[in-house]
XYZ file of C-alpha atoms in Angstrom:
700
model
C 0.000 0.000 0.000
C 2.802 2.410 0.907
C 4.528 1.535 -2.381
C 1.388 2.409 -4.374
C 1.047 5.828 -2.666
C 4.714 6.518 -3.295
C 4.370 5.801 -7.037
C 1.254 7.960 -7.372
C 2.997 10.836 -5.576
C 5.989 10.671 -7.901
C 3.725 10.689 -10.958
C 1.881 13.751 -9.723
C 5.103 15.608 -8.993
C 6.462 14.788 -12.452
C 3.223 15.904 -14.103
C 3.266 19.165 -12.152
C 6.888 19.806 -13.182
C 6.078 19.263 -16.861
C 3.143 21.642 -16.630
C 5.289 24.323 -15.022
C 7.992 23.881 -17.726
C 5.360 24.167 -20.468
C 3.991 27.338 -18.914
C 7.499 28.790 -18.768
C 7.987 28.075 -22.475
C 4.677 29.739 -23.331
C 5.625 32.737 -21.223
C 9.005 33.075 -22.919
C 7.432 32.842 -26.375
C 4.949 35.585 -25.517
C 7.760 37.709 -24.074
C 9.958 37.335 -27.192
C 7.085 37.794 -29.612
C 5.379 40.809 -28.061
C 7.422 42.536 -25.375
C 10.868 42.152 -27.058
C 9.591 41.587 -30.603
C 10.748 44.915 -32.041
C 14.226 44.405 -30.641
C 14.704 40.955 -32.181
C 13.111 41.965 -35.482
C 15.597 44.815 -35.747
C 18.521 42.501 -35.044
C 17.225 39.991 -37.569
C 16.943 42.653 -40.242
C 20.437 43.932 -39.523
C 21.867 40.451 -39.884
C 19.791 39.657 -42.939
C 20.752 42.767 -44.884
C 24.443 43.370 -45.432
C 26.865 45.006 -47.844
C 28.575 42.696 -50.277
C 31.332 43.518 -52.816
C 30.421 43.880 -56.472
C 33.327 42.669 -58.576
C 34.887 44.999 -61.125
C 35.325 43.858 -64.721
C 38.888 42.656 -65.169
C 40.990 44.348 -67.857
C 42.038 42.758 -71.136
C 45.483 41.543 -72.143
C 46.488 42.366 -75.730
C 49.274 41.232 -78.068
C 51.481 43.725 -79.897
C 48.966 44.046 -82.757
C 45.915 44.491 -80.484
C 44.800 40.841 -80.671
C 43.118 39.824 -77.425
C 45.111 37.300 -75.410
C 42.785 37.296 -72.389
C 39.462 38.967 -71.667
C 36.514 38.715 -69.276
C 33.214 37.514 -70.682
C 29.929 38.052 -68.815
C 27.958 35.002 -67.734
C 24.835 34.940 -65.609
C 23.116 32.849 -62.968
C 19.324 33.023 -63.278
C 17.246 33.437 -60.093
C 13.601 34.347 -59.504
C 11.542 36.129 -56.862
C 8.084 34.566 -57.330
C 6.442 36.973 -54.848
C 7.040 40.068 -57.018
C 4.694 39.281 -59.916
C 0.979 39.980 -59.556
C -1.396 37.045 -59.279
C -2.722 37.664 -62.772
C 0.803 37.919 -64.280
C 2.083 34.861 -62.428
C -0.869 32.576 -63.143
C -1.027 33.684 -66.771
C 2.623 32.954 -67.503
C 3.806 30.227 -65.133
C 2.897 27.347 -67.463
C 4.708 28.863 -70.470
C 7.686 29.815 -68.311
C 7.959 26.282 -66.900
C 7.869 24.863 -70.426
C 10.593 27.215 -71.663
C 12.825 26.525 -68.644
C 12.483 22.780 -69.181
C 13.357 23.111 -72.868
C 16.273 25.455 -72.260
C 18.021 23.687 -69.390
C 16.995 20.185 -70.459
C 17.562 18.744 -66.978
C 14.066 18.670 -65.469
C 10.518 18.267 -66.709
C 7.987 21.019 -67.301
C 5.939 19.783 -64.307
C 9.042 20.021 -62.075
C 9.593 23.698 -62.873
C 5.871 24.499 -62.560
C 5.735 22.945 -59.072
C 8.999 24.624 -58.066
C 7.724 28.078 -59.020
C 4.263 27.646 -57.491
C 5.547 26.128 -54.261
C 8.075 28.924 -53.838
C 5.362 31.560 -54.361
C 3.021 29.831 -51.962
C 5.770 29.637 -49.312
C 6.638 33.291 -49.803
C 10.211 32.573 -50.827
C 11.817 35.631 -52.332
C 14.804 33.980 -53.997
C 14.805 30.801 -56.072
C 17.909 29.700 -58.018
C 16.461 28.166 -61.192
C 19.586 26.231 -62.177
C 23.248 25.997 -61.289
C 24.121 26.351 -64.994
C 25.468 29.731 -66.086
C 24.229 31.374 -69.268
C 25.907 33.776 -71.698
C 24.756 37.232 -72.726
C 22.784 36.033 -75.757
C 20.903 33.524 -73.620
C 20.184 36.296 -71.112
C 18.652 38.479 -73.840
C 16.495 35.574 -74.978
C 15.298 34.687 -71.463
C 14.500 38.331 -70.733
C 11.745 38.081 -73.375
C 9.996 35.077 -71.771
C 6.606 35.282 -69.973
C 6.817 36.919 -66.509
C 10.541 37.578 -67.062
C 9.737 40.190 -69.727
C 8.199 42.365 -67.031
C 11.675 42.862 -65.601
C 13.123 42.632 -62.118
C 10.715 44.929 -60.300
C 7.475 43.574 -61.790
C 8.404 40.126 -62.993
C 10.923 39.123 -60.316
C 13.661 37.819 -62.644
C 17.200 38.179 -61.277
C 20.236 37.886 -63.573
C 23.348 37.652 -61.403
C 26.462 38.588 -63.373
C 29.439 36.247 -63.138
C 32.587 36.975 -65.179
C 34.833 34.296 -66.587
C 38.321 34.708 -68.011
C 38.477 33.716 -71.668
C 41.557 33.203 -73.890
C 40.662 33.435 -77.601
C 43.901 31.695 -78.661
C 43.402 28.774 -76.270
C 46.609 27.500 -74.711
C 48.867 29.798 -76.752
C 51.238 31.613 -74.351
C 49.196 30.125 -71.517
C 51.866 30.351 -68.841
C 52.952 33.813 -69.922
C 49.388 35.108 -69.711
C 49.089 33.232 -66.429
C 46.249 33.146 -63.918
C 45.117 34.390 -60.531
C 42.905 32.461 -58.127
C 40.468 33.525 -55.410
C 43.282 33.648 -52.854
C 45.103 36.207 -55.040
C 47.839 33.685 -55.818
C 48.848 33.006 -59.388
C 51.471 33.391 -62.088
C 52.291 35.218 -65.290
C 50.934 38.564 -66.412
C 47.582 38.031 -64.709
C 49.382 37.836 -61.357
C 52.191 40.329 -61.994
C 49.814 43.064 -63.195
C 46.851 42.119 -61.035
C 46.810 45.558 -59.405
C 46.125 47.155 -62.796
C 43.938 44.446 -64.311
C 41.673 43.856 -61.300
C 40.227 47.350 -60.966
C 38.371 48.423 -57.812
C 35.378 46.479 -56.530
C 32.172 48.295 -55.659
C 29.582 47.290 -53.062
C 25.818 46.936 -52.756
C 23.207 45.800 -50.256
C 22.209 42.143 -50.351
C 19.495 40.394 -48.377
C 20.063 36.921 -46.974
C 17.040 34.843 -47.826
C 16.366 31.177 -48.345
C 18.274 29.982 -51.366
C 20.911 32.703 -51.538
C 21.572 36.448 -51.450
C 19.214 38.841 -53.187
C 20.577 42.248 -54.273
C 18.771 45.341 -53.045
C 19.195 48.393 -55.241
C 18.349 51.302 -52.976
C 20.692 53.928 -54.383
C 23.434 53.381 -51.813
C 25.421 50.972 -53.975
C 28.947 51.953 -55.054
C 29.714 51.129 -58.668
C 32.914 49.184 -59.341
C 35.795 50.704 -61.321
C 36.790 48.355 -64.130
C 40.416 47.270 -64.485
C 42.947 48.673 -66.931
C 43.997 46.857 -70.100
C 47.621 45.919 -70.729
C 49.296 45.741 -74.140
C 52.116 43.227 -74.398
C 55.000 42.902 -76.851
C 54.022 39.340 -77.840
C 53.751 38.625 -81.566
C 51.020 36.009 -81.968
C 52.483 34.512 -85.154
C 55.997 34.156 -83.783
C 54.593 32.824 -80.506
C 52.716 30.132 -82.411
C 55.823 29.129 -84.373
C 57.937 29.062 -81.193
C 55.511 26.793 -79.349
C 55.044 24.411 -82.278
C 58.768 24.148 -82.997
C 59.537 23.607 -79.318
C 56.797 20.991 -78.964
C 58.083 18.989 -81.947
C 61.647 19.059 -80.620
C 60.568 17.923 -77.147
C 58.450 15.101 -78.530
C 61.182 13.964 -80.898
C 63.824 13.805 -78.144
C 61.514 12.824 -75.266
C 63.015 15.701 -73.257
C 61.895 16.834 -69.808
C 61.170 20.469 -70.606
C 62.120 23.285 -72.927
C 61.796 27.013 -73.425
C 62.243 29.580 -76.196
C 62.608 33.353 -75.948
C 62.862 35.741 -78.884
C 63.352 39.474 -78.421
C 64.077 42.527 -80.539
C 67.705 43.586 -80.231
C 67.216 47.358 -80.084
C 63.974 47.621 -78.110
C 64.264 44.651 -75.744
C 60.664 43.713 -76.593
C 59.981 40.010 -76.171
C 58.153 38.782 -79.271
C 57.769 35.140 -78.226
C 58.258 33.216 -74.998
C 57.322 29.543 -74.824
C 57.646 27.090 -71.936
C 56.687 23.419 -72.133
C 57.113 20.736 -69.482
C 56.572 16.990 -69.686
C 53.465 15.446 -68.128
C 51.724 12.093 -68.464
C 49.512 13.541 -71.180
C 52.275 15.176 -73.215
C 53.795 18.646 -72.924
C 52.052 21.646 -71.405
C 52.985 25.123 -70.169
C 53.338 24.122 -66.543
C 56.089 26.520 -65.435
C 57.944 29.598 -66.683
C 61.341 27.946 -67.176
C 62.582 30.941 -69.155
C 62.419 33.235 -66.129
C 61.910 31.282 -62.896
C 64.066 29.300 -60.501
C 63.371 25.900 -62.057
C 64.896 27.129 -65.308
C 67.984 28.541 -63.571
C 70.668 25.984 -64.420
C 74.339 25.685 -65.236
C 74.398 27.148 -68.764
C 77.322 25.156 -70.154
C 79.081 26.309 -73.294
C 76.811 29.306 -73.995
C 78.597 30.914 -71.027
C 81.919 30.703 -72.871
C 80.966 33.961 -74.585
C 81.230 35.766 -71.218
C 84.566 34.080 -70.482
C 85.992 35.108 -73.843
C 84.712 38.652 -73.333
C 86.560 38.787 -70.009
C 89.685 37.358 -71.648
C 89.723 39.920 -74.472
C 89.062 42.812 -72.087
C 91.838 41.621 -69.762
C 94.604 40.582 -72.127
C 93.713 41.734 -75.676
C 94.386 38.224 -76.983
C 94.251 38.032 -80.812
C 91.966 35.476 -82.444
C 94.937 33.999 -84.275
C 96.783 32.956 -81.097
C 96.991 29.171 -80.755
C 96.167 26.767 -77.947
C 97.246 23.127 -77.823
C 94.164 21.186 -76.714
C 96.014 17.878 -76.986
C 94.225 14.571 -77.316
C 90.970 15.757 -75.734
C 91.846 15.017 -72.091
C 93.337 17.530 -69.645
C 94.101 17.048 -65.951
C 93.250 20.013 -63.688
C 94.071 19.450 -59.995
C 92.230 16.261 -59.094
C 89.764 16.277 -62.015
C 89.971 15.492 -65.710
C 88.435 17.799 -68.299
C 87.513 16.431 -71.721
C 86.401 17.693 -75.120
C 83.419 16.320 -76.983
C 85.537 15.345 -79.996
C 87.034 11.897 -79.527
C 90.823 12.054 -79.773
C 90.926 15.804 -79.227
C 91.316 18.785 -81.555
C 95.087 19.241 -81.264
C 96.340 22.769 -81.850
C 93.592 25.376 -82.357
C 93.459 29.123 -82.811
C 91.479 31.119 -80.238
C 88.751 31.535 -82.840
C 88.630 27.777 -83.432
C 88.556 27.073 -79.682
C 85.240 28.941 -79.557
C 83.888 27.614 -82.850
C 84.506 23.992 -81.876
C 83.524 24.669 -78.245
C 86.732 23.194 -76.842
C 86.488 22.982 -73.050
C 90.221 22.364 -72.777
C 91.053 25.333 -74.989
C 88.964 27.728 -72.872
C 90.299 26.248 -69.623
C 93.925 26.677 -70.715
C 93.299 30.279 -71.723
C 91.721 30.999 -68.328
C 94.637 29.383 -66.516
C 97.159 31.340 -68.553
C 95.616 34.767 -68.019
C 93.592 34.532 -64.780
C 95.189 31.865 -62.544
C 97.151 34.551 -60.640
C 94.146 36.878 -60.324
C 90.960 34.870 -60.257
C 89.068 37.736 -58.624
C 89.617 39.785 -61.794
C 87.726 37.169 -63.817
C 84.743 37.293 -61.468
C 84.826 41.098 -61.429
C 84.586 41.125 -65.214
C 81.500 38.898 -65.052
C 79.957 41.248 -62.512
C 80.732 44.267 -64.677
C 78.767 42.541 -67.449
C 75.790 42.439 -65.062
C 75.699 38.637 -64.957
C 75.358 38.474 -61.156
C 72.234 40.659 -61.057
C 68.584 40.185 -61.932
C 67.171 42.099 -64.893
C 64.232 43.631 -63.036
C 61.878 41.844 -65.413
C 58.240 42.960 -65.407
C 56.894 39.531 -64.450
C 57.192 38.255 -60.898
C 59.364 35.256 -60.118
C 62.621 36.151 -61.887
C 65.406 33.891 -60.633
C 68.497 35.427 -59.049
C 71.798 34.374 -60.671
C 74.153 32.281 -58.566
C 77.817 33.121 -58.972
C 80.754 32.191 -56.749
C 83.560 34.444 -55.568
C 87.193 33.473 -54.775
C 86.520 34.489 -51.178
C 83.764 31.876 -50.814
C 84.462 28.675 -48.896
C 83.242 26.577 -51.828
C 85.683 28.149 -54.283
C 87.938 25.254 -55.271
C 91.097 24.905 -57.290
C 89.023 23.911 -60.319
C 86.305 26.553 -59.960
C 87.932 29.073 -62.312
C 88.116 26.647 -65.235
C 84.696 25.160 -64.404
C 83.003 28.573 -64.402
C 84.751 29.471 -67.641
C 82.904 26.672 -69.466
C 79.557 27.273 -67.738
C 79.648 25.141 -64.574
C 79.566 25.954 -60.840
C 77.230 28.897 -61.506
C 73.543 29.218 -62.342
C 71.722 31.643 -64.571
C 68.276 31.755 -66.175
C 67.693 31.574 -69.957
C 66.350 35.145 -70.003
C 69.505 36.439 -68.331
C 71.689 34.558 -70.803
C 69.697 36.015 -73.693
C 70.045 39.561 -72.341
C 73.839 39.118 -72.385
C 73.894 37.806 -75.972
C 71.552 40.628 -76.943
C 74.099 43.106 -75.583
C 76.718 41.760 -78.011
C 74.236 42.131 -80.872
C 73.320 45.633 -79.640
C 76.830 47.074 -79.938
C 77.613 46.371 -76.306
C 74.563 48.063 -74.756
C 72.849 45.735 -72.304
C 69.163 46.536 -71.986
C 66.292 45.262 -69.887
C 63.882 42.896 -71.662
C 60.250 44.016 -71.503
C 57.003 42.188 -72.168
C 54.409 44.891 -71.402
C 54.397 48.108 -73.456
C 51.368 49.985 -72.146
C 48.697 50.126 -69.473
C 45.541 51.623 -70.944
C 42.028 52.698 -70.112
C 40.131 52.172 -73.344
C 42.187 54.178 -75.897
C 43.936 56.349 -73.327
C 47.458 55.340 -72.322
C 47.765 55.421 -68.540
C 51.383 54.281 -68.430
C 53.906 53.268 -71.069
C 57.054 51.189 -70.671
C 60.340 51.362 -72.499
C 63.432 49.323 -71.951
C 66.096 50.823 -69.749
C 69.833 50.476 -70.127
C 71.368 48.117 -67.562
C 75.005 48.428 -68.685
C 76.076 51.278 -70.978
C 78.871 49.273 -72.558
C 79.680 45.703 -71.558
C 83.020 45.752 -73.407
C 85.155 47.647 -75.873
C 84.409 47.825 -79.596
C 87.568 45.835 -80.287
C 86.305 43.006 -78.081
C 82.869 43.173 -79.685
C 84.409 42.757 -83.123
C 86.221 39.603 -82.006
C 83.152 38.152 -80.280
C 80.962 38.702 -83.312
C 83.503 37.041 -85.563
C 83.609 34.006 -83.258
C 79.805 33.792 -82.996
C 79.474 33.897 -86.770
C 82.260 31.313 -87.046
C 80.278 28.869 -84.890
C 77.618 28.785 -87.612
C 79.984 28.921 -90.581
C 82.645 26.457 -89.400
C 81.742 25.163 -85.951
C 79.126 23.327 -83.911
C 76.065 24.976 -85.521
C 76.762 24.553 -89.229
C 73.208 23.290 -89.698
C 72.062 26.923 -89.314
C 74.090 28.135 -92.285
C 71.893 29.432 -95.093
C 72.159 31.698 -98.116
C 69.393 34.138 -97.162
C 70.697 35.610 -93.912
C 73.614 35.145 -91.523
C 73.206 33.750 -88.022
C 75.578 34.287 -85.117
C 75.362 32.220 -81.970
C 76.729 29.561 -79.657
C 75.660 26.017 -78.825
C 75.648 24.670 -75.293
C 75.557 21.161 -73.820
C 75.806 21.036 -70.022
C 75.820 17.872 -67.939
C 73.132 17.666 -65.256
C 73.640 17.126 -61.549
C 71.653 14.434 -59.721
C 72.210 13.505 -56.085
C 75.269 15.748 -55.998
C 77.023 14.114 -58.968
C 77.228 14.893 -62.671
C 75.386 12.306 -64.740
C 75.119 11.664 -68.461
C 72.011 13.766 -68.890
C 72.290 17.129 -70.567
C 70.727 20.539 -70.805
C 71.165 21.613 -74.426
C 70.915 25.154 -75.691
C 71.549 27.596 -78.491
C 71.738 31.361 -78.042
C 72.321 33.855 -80.818
C 71.011 36.612 -83.046
C 70.217 37.328 -86.710
C 70.840 38.714 -89.270
C 74.412 38.725 -88.031
C 75.469 41.734 -90.094
C 72.549 43.901 -88.870
C 70.927 42.174 -85.877
C 67.144 42.480 -85.569
C 66.291 39.581 -83.232
C 68.089 37.647 -80.527
C 66.865 34.253 -79.398
C 67.649 31.432 -76.979
C 66.422 27.831 -77.015
C 66.742 25.383 -74.100
C 65.952 21.654 -74.383
C 66.474 19.857 -71.069
C 67.400 16.167 -70.786
C 66.861 15.042 -74.393
C 67.081 11.301 -75.081
C 68.768 9.644 -78.033
C 72.120 9.498 -79.801
C 72.608 13.141 -80.797
C 71.963 15.161 -77.651
C 74.157 18.203 -78.289
C 72.923 21.778 -78.542
C 73.623 21.958 -82.266
C 71.538 18.843 -82.931
C 68.622 19.514 -80.573
C 68.227 23.225 -79.770
C 69.636 24.857 -82.921
C 66.897 23.489 -85.283
C 64.228 25.142 -83.116
C 66.124 28.422 -83.403
C 66.295 28.005 -87.190
C 62.570 27.347 -87.594
C 61.689 30.447 -85.616
C 64.353 32.561 -87.334
C 63.196 31.471 -90.797
C 59.640 32.500 -89.968
C 60.725 35.866 -88.579
C 62.934 36.527 -91.604
C 60.266 35.497 -94.114
C 57.676 37.928 -92.726
C 60.015 40.889 -92.133
C 60.834 42.371 -95.536
C 63.099 44.983 -93.960
C 65.640 42.220 -93.239
C 65.738 40.982 -96.831
C 68.722 41.809 -98.954
C 67.850 43.865 -102.048
C 67.797 41.855 -105.234
C 70.390 42.658 -107.867
C 69.153 44.922 -110.595
C 67.788 43.089 -113.564
C 70.173 42.808 -116.524
C 69.028 45.063 -119.336
C 68.736 42.940 -122.495
C 71.012 43.718 -125.399
C 68.591 44.835 -128.065
C 71.223 44.355 -130.755
C 71.352 40.578 -130.215
C 68.757 37.962 -131.085
C 67.518 35.300 -128.670
C 68.987 31.812 -129.059
C 66.148 29.714 -130.479
C 66.373 26.554 -132.549
C 62.828 25.330 -133.075
C 59.481 25.265 -131.358
C 55.792 26.010 -131.503
C 54.790 28.623 -134.070
C 52.192 30.239 -131.805
C 54.515 30.346 -128.802
C 57.485 31.776 -130.693
C 55.371 34.419 -132.415
C 53.815 35.511 -129.115
C 57.183 35.749 -127.291
C 58.916 37.607 -130.113
C 56.123 40.163 -130.298
C 56.421 40.756 -126.548
C 60.173 41.470 -126.704
C 60.064 43.429 -129.959
C 61.578 40.889 -132.383
C 60.185 40.660 -135.915
C 59.190 37.249 -137.256
C 58.665 36.153 -140.828
C 56.673 32.937 -141.023
C 56.627 31.135 -144.374
C 53.419 29.410 -143.341
C 50.733 29.737 -140.721
C 49.322 26.263 -141.197
C 52.043 24.266 -139.452
C 52.214 23.919 -135.662
C 56.022 23.486 -135.519
C 58.776 25.540 -137.118
C 62.554 25.882 -137.387
C 64.102 29.256 -136.569
C 66.635 31.046 -138.775
C 68.051 34.269 -137.193
C 68.536 37.245 -139.557
C 71.141 39.424 -137.820
C 71.191 42.190 -140.411
C 67.462 42.848 -139.999
C 67.114 41.746 -136.353
C 64.381 39.293 -137.262
C 63.639 35.581 -137.209
C 62.573 33.475 -140.154
C 60.185 30.690 -139.103
C 60.478 27.733 -141.508
C 57.883 24.927 -141.371
C 58.945 21.693 -139.689
C 55.982 19.425 -140.390
C 55.211 16.397 -138.267
C 54.027 13.425 -140.340
C 52.168 10.652 -138.582
C 54.177 7.390 -138.623
C 57.506 9.148 -139.317
C 60.230 10.317 -136.943
C 59.933 14.131 -136.530
C 62.876 16.553 -136.434
C 63.147 17.802 -132.805
C 66.679 19.195 -132.952
C 66.803 22.704 -131.466
C 63.584 22.227 -129.497
C 63.248 22.410 -125.740
C 62.946 19.090 -123.925
C 59.306 19.769 -123.128
C 58.356 20.342 -126.774
C 60.421 17.364 -127.939
C 58.805 14.991 -125.459
C 55.360 16.221 -126.486
C 55.944 15.602 -130.188
C 57.754 12.273 -129.804
C 55.177 11.017 -127.328
C 52.382 11.739 -129.778
C 54.261 9.605 -132.327
C 54.250 6.671 -129.865
C 58.030 6.686 -129.571
C 59.798 5.591 -126.367
C 62.167 8.420 -125.449
C 65.472 8.147 -123.639
C 67.103 11.427 -122.608
C 70.850 11.848 -122.238
C 72.963 14.813 -121.239
C 71.881 18.032 -119.580
C 70.844 21.329 -121.075
C 67.930 23.324 -122.388
C 67.630 22.139 -125.993
C 67.953 18.971 -128.073
C 71.298 18.758 -129.854
C 71.099 15.270 -131.375
C 68.543 12.541 -131.983
C 69.338 8.856 -132.618
C 66.755 8.381 -135.420
C 66.899 10.513 -138.518
C 63.899 12.684 -139.324
C 61.487 10.976 -141.744
C 62.397 7.418 -140.594
C 59.367 5.099 -140.597
C 58.356 4.301 -137.046
C 58.054 0.613 -136.169
C 56.321 -0.741 -133.102
C 58.164 -0.374 -129.766
C 60.838 1.797 -131.413
C 63.024 3.861 -129.040
C 64.660 7.193 -129.781
C 67.548 8.726 -127.855
C 67.783 12.504 -127.672
C 70.862 14.316 -126.371
C 70.540 17.679 -124.636
C 73.118 20.471 -124.663
């Protein structure tokens, strides 16, 4: 009995507690809703309505001829406020609108969109995202004419939210140079380096947080964005295309790891083409700017010998005709052995030949002879050439050159000779090119540029011109020697495959062994740096092909052909570089043309054109013999009839005419000799032609 009363008491107490808790909840609801309602509604509104940035339109990137390399295209997300339209407007157009949405997006049925719109209106939702798919401007214009939507934002409730996308009309051309920038403001290339100019200034506007997203509120307080500036680059689209294609073919052919090409104008420093391709599982893509950045900063190898020879000539005035005994191709320096590429060695070479044949031993012996007692002087020369400094290039990420000094702890007994042939130092391809360009530019070292102007529409906000980095890298006497050696490399040395009759090329090949795990291995970085036309330089260019595979992996075999393809294209399209043709020889009007026989119509036509009189004894025959009449400066045309079944007389005719006539007579013709006209024929004219008869004609 006591247990029963105890249970009942506990139940009653629990019931009473629940009732009191329920009453407290009701009280709190009433308090929040009525007594403190205004306060919480105000806070809710403040949190629901907020300012949000409105992105500025990003500026365009142009090539040197105003072609667009990168631009921003407007796209739109379509949203809808179903509570804005009147009942009559909504009910009258919702079916047609649902049908059009279903047809346009193609992802949901007409019934789905009808229910979505009606349910949102019934629930009082003020923002409905119709699809995650973005539409272009033409689609926006079309959708703005649809039922309900045609009434606009304020009466129809349609919301077109602008979203800009970066578009590159030339696809992947110069992709890494154009670059990118992500939402975290990180990136590469021109997009990143000139982001401050391209990005513009964002505006701001009020947005309301509602179910489904943020709805803009245009109340007059919005701040309009300031669109970004455009930038005009120095890139030549045609040369850029040739550079990338030539580089791609060379990389594929040699299965190399990566490669880069830079071409610039000698006088202006304007970069006309810059290509970078790296190896991936899917082929080669522009994955890194090897031409400028740290990953492309490598030991340059033999292309650096130009700097060593410049230092030598400035220091000791060594004539090009001095000789160096390079021996059998093997030379012991301290505890290392230096070798030449030519098996068995070059023997005794002149200084010019040392450079042309790229003899490591020859350069090393010259350095030992003139700099072993003052190695600091050698390094000081390199520094005076500006080779230890960056160029201040307009794009971010330029690598800093690495160059040792005799005072460094890692300066060894072999460092002088190693540096002289391009080892134990690191430099980027762009920095190497700037040095070669200085030689082409009469010793003036200038800063390469890739952006010419920053513009707002047609107004130039800022223009860029190259600046002089070193007024004169060396004396004119040294320049003369260097140019002779660079031209000799192409005419007699390691780049003879660049020799051509149209224009002269000057340059230097390079083949540097790679370092892996602290040791030099038999993998190479190949290169060619030079300029053209050599007698009046217009362009300088460098090509790097890293780690090519195969038998011929030297700079002249791998990198030089890429240089040639690009140079040929540049020369072909730049008429100012072409040599003037020799004046045409004025014909001697007192002499008669050498003609033996031929077509009557052809000979008459030609003679009339050049002012020679003809006297034809007949106009019925197709073929004639020619008899010059010197006293009257005229030609007598005597008939040479062709009779079917008989051997014709073709002596004096051109090979083309003779073959035509003899072929029509079913004769098998054998041609001997070389010349323009038939001198002899094996069968006499008028001979009866038998079956399968052959005639031999001799040209002279």
